[in-house]
Coordinates of N, CA and C in Angstrom, one line a residue:
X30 N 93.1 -47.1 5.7 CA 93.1 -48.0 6.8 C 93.9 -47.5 7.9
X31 N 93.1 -47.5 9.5 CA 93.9 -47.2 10.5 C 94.6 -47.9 10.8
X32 N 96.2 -47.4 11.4 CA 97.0 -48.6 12.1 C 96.1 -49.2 13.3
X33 N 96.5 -50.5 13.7 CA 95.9 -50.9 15.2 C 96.8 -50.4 16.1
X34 N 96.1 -49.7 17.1 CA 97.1 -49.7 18.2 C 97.8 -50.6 19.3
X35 N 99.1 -50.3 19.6 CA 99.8 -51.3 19.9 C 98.9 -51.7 21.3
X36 N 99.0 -52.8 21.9 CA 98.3 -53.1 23.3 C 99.3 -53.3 24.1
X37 N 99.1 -52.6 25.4 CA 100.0 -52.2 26.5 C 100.3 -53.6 27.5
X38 N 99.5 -55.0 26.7 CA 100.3 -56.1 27.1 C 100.5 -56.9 26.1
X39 N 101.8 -56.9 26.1 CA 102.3 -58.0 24.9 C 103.1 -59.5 25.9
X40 N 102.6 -60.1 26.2 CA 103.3 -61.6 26.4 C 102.6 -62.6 25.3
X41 N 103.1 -64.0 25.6 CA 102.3 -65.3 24.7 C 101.5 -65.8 25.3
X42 N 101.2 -64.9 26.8 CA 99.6 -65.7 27.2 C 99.1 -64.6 26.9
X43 N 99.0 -63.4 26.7 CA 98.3 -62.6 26.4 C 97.4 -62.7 24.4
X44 N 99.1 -63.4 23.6 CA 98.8 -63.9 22.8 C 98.1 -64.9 23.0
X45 N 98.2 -66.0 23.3 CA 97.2 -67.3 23.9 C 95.3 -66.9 23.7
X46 N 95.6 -65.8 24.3 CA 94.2 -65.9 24.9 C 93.1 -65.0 23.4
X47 N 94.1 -64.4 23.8 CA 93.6 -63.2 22.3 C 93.2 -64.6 20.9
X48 N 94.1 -64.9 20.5 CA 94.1 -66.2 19.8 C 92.9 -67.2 19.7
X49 N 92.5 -67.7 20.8 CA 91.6 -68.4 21.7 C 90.5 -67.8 21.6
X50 N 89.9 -66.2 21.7 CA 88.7 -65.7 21.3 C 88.7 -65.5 20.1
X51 N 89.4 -65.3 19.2 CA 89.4 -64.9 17.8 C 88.9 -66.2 16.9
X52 N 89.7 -67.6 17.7 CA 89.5 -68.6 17.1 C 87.8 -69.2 17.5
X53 N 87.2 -68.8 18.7 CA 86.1 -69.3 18.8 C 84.8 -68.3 18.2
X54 N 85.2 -67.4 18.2 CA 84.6 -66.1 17.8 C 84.3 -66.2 16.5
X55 N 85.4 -66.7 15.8 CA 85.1 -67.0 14.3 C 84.5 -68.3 14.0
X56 N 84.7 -69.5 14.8 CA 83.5 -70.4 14.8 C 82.3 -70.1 14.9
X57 N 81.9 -69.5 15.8 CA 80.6 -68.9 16.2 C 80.1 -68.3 14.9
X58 N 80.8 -67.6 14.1 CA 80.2 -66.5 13.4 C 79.9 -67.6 12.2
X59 N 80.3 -68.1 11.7 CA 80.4 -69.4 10.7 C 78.7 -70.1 10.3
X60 N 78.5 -70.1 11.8 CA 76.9 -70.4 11.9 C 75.7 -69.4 10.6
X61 N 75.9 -68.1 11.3 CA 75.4 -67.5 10.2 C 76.3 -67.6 8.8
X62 N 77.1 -67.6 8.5 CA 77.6 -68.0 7.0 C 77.2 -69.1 6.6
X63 N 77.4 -70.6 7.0 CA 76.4 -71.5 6.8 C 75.1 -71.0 6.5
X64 N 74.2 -70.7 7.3 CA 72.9 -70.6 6.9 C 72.6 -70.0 5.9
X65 N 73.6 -69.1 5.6 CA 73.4 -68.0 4.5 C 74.3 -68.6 3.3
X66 N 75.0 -69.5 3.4 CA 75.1 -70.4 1.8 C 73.8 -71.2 1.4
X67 N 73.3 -72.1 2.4 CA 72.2 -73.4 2.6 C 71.2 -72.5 2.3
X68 N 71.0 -71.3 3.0 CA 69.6 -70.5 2.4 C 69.3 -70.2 0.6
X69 N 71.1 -70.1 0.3 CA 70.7 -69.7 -1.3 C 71.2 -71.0 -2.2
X70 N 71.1 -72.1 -1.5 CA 71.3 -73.3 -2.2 C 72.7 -73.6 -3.1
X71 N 73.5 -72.9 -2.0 CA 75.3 -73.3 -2.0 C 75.5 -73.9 -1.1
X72 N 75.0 -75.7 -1.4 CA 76.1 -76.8 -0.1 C 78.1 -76.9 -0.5
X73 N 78.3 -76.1 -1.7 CA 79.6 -76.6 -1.5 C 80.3 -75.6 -0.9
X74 N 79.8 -74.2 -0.5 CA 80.3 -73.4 0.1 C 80.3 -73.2 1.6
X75 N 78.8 -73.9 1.4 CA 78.3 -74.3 3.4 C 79.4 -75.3 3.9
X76 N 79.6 -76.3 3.3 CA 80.8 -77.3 3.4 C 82.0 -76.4 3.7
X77 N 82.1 -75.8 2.9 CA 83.9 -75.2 3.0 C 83.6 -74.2 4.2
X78 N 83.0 -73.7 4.6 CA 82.1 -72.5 5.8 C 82.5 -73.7 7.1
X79 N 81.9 -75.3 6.7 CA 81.6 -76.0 8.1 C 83.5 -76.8 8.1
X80 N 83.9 -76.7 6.9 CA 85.9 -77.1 7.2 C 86.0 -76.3 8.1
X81 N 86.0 -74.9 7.8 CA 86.7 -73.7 8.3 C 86.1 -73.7 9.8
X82 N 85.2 -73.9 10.3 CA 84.5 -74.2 11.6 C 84.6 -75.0 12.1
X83 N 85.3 -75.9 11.9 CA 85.5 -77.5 12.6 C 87.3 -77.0 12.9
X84 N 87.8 -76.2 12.5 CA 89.6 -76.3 12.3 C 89.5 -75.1 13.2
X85 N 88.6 -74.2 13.4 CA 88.3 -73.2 14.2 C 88.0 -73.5 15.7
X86 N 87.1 -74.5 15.6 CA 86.7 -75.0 16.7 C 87.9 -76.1 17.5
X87 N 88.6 -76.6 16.5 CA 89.9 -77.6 17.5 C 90.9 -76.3 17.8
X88 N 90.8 -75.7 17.0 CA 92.1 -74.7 17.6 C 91.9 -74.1 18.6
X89 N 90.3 -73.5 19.1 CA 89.6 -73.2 20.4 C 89.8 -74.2 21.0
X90 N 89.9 -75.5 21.0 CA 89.7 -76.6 22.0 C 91.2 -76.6 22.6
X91 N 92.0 -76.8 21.8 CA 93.5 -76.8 21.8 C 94.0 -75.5 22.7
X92 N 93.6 -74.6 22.7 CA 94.1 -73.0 23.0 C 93.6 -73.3 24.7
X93 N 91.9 -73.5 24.8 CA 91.5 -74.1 26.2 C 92.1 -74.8 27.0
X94 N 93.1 -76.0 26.5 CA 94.0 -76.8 27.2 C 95.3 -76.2 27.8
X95 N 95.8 -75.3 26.6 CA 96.7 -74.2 26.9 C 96.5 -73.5 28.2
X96 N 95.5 -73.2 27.9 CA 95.2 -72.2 29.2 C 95.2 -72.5 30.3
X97 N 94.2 -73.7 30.3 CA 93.8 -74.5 31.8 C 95.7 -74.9 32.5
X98 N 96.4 -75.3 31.3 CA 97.5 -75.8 31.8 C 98.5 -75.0 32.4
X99 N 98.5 -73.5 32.3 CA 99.3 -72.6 32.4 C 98.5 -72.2 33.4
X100 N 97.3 -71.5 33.5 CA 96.7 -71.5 34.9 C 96.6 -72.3 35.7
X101 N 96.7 -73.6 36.0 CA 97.4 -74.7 37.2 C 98.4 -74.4 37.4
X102 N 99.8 -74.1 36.9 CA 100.7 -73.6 37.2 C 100.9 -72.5 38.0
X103 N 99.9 -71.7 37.6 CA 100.1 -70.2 38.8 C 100.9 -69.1 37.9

């Protein structure tokens, strides 16, 4: 395994944001994992797929407010 390399901006809006795509990015992807439990007739895994997407998706919502509020500020 490669190290990651360091990123030449490190603040907590930089974190913020990074956070914020990771957390919707992985909702998004969820969609296909769902369908691909429901396709082979695992609802208790689609379930645990649609938890993990719903806590994904408020943490995106949450991160959005973050942002909007810190960019009104300037």
């Amino acid at each position: 395994m490669t190290a990651q390399p360091q990123s030449p901006v490190k603040d907590k809006n930089y974190n913020l944001i990074s956070v914020l795509q990771a957390s919707l990015e992985y909702a998004w992807q969820m969609d296909t994992y769902i369908a691909d439990a429901e396709r082979e007739g695992d609802s208790e895994l689609a379930t645990w797929f649609r938890k993990i997407q719903h806590n994904n998706l408020k943490a995106g919502e949450q991160g959005k407010e973050l942002l909007a509020r810190r960019l009104e500020k300037g």
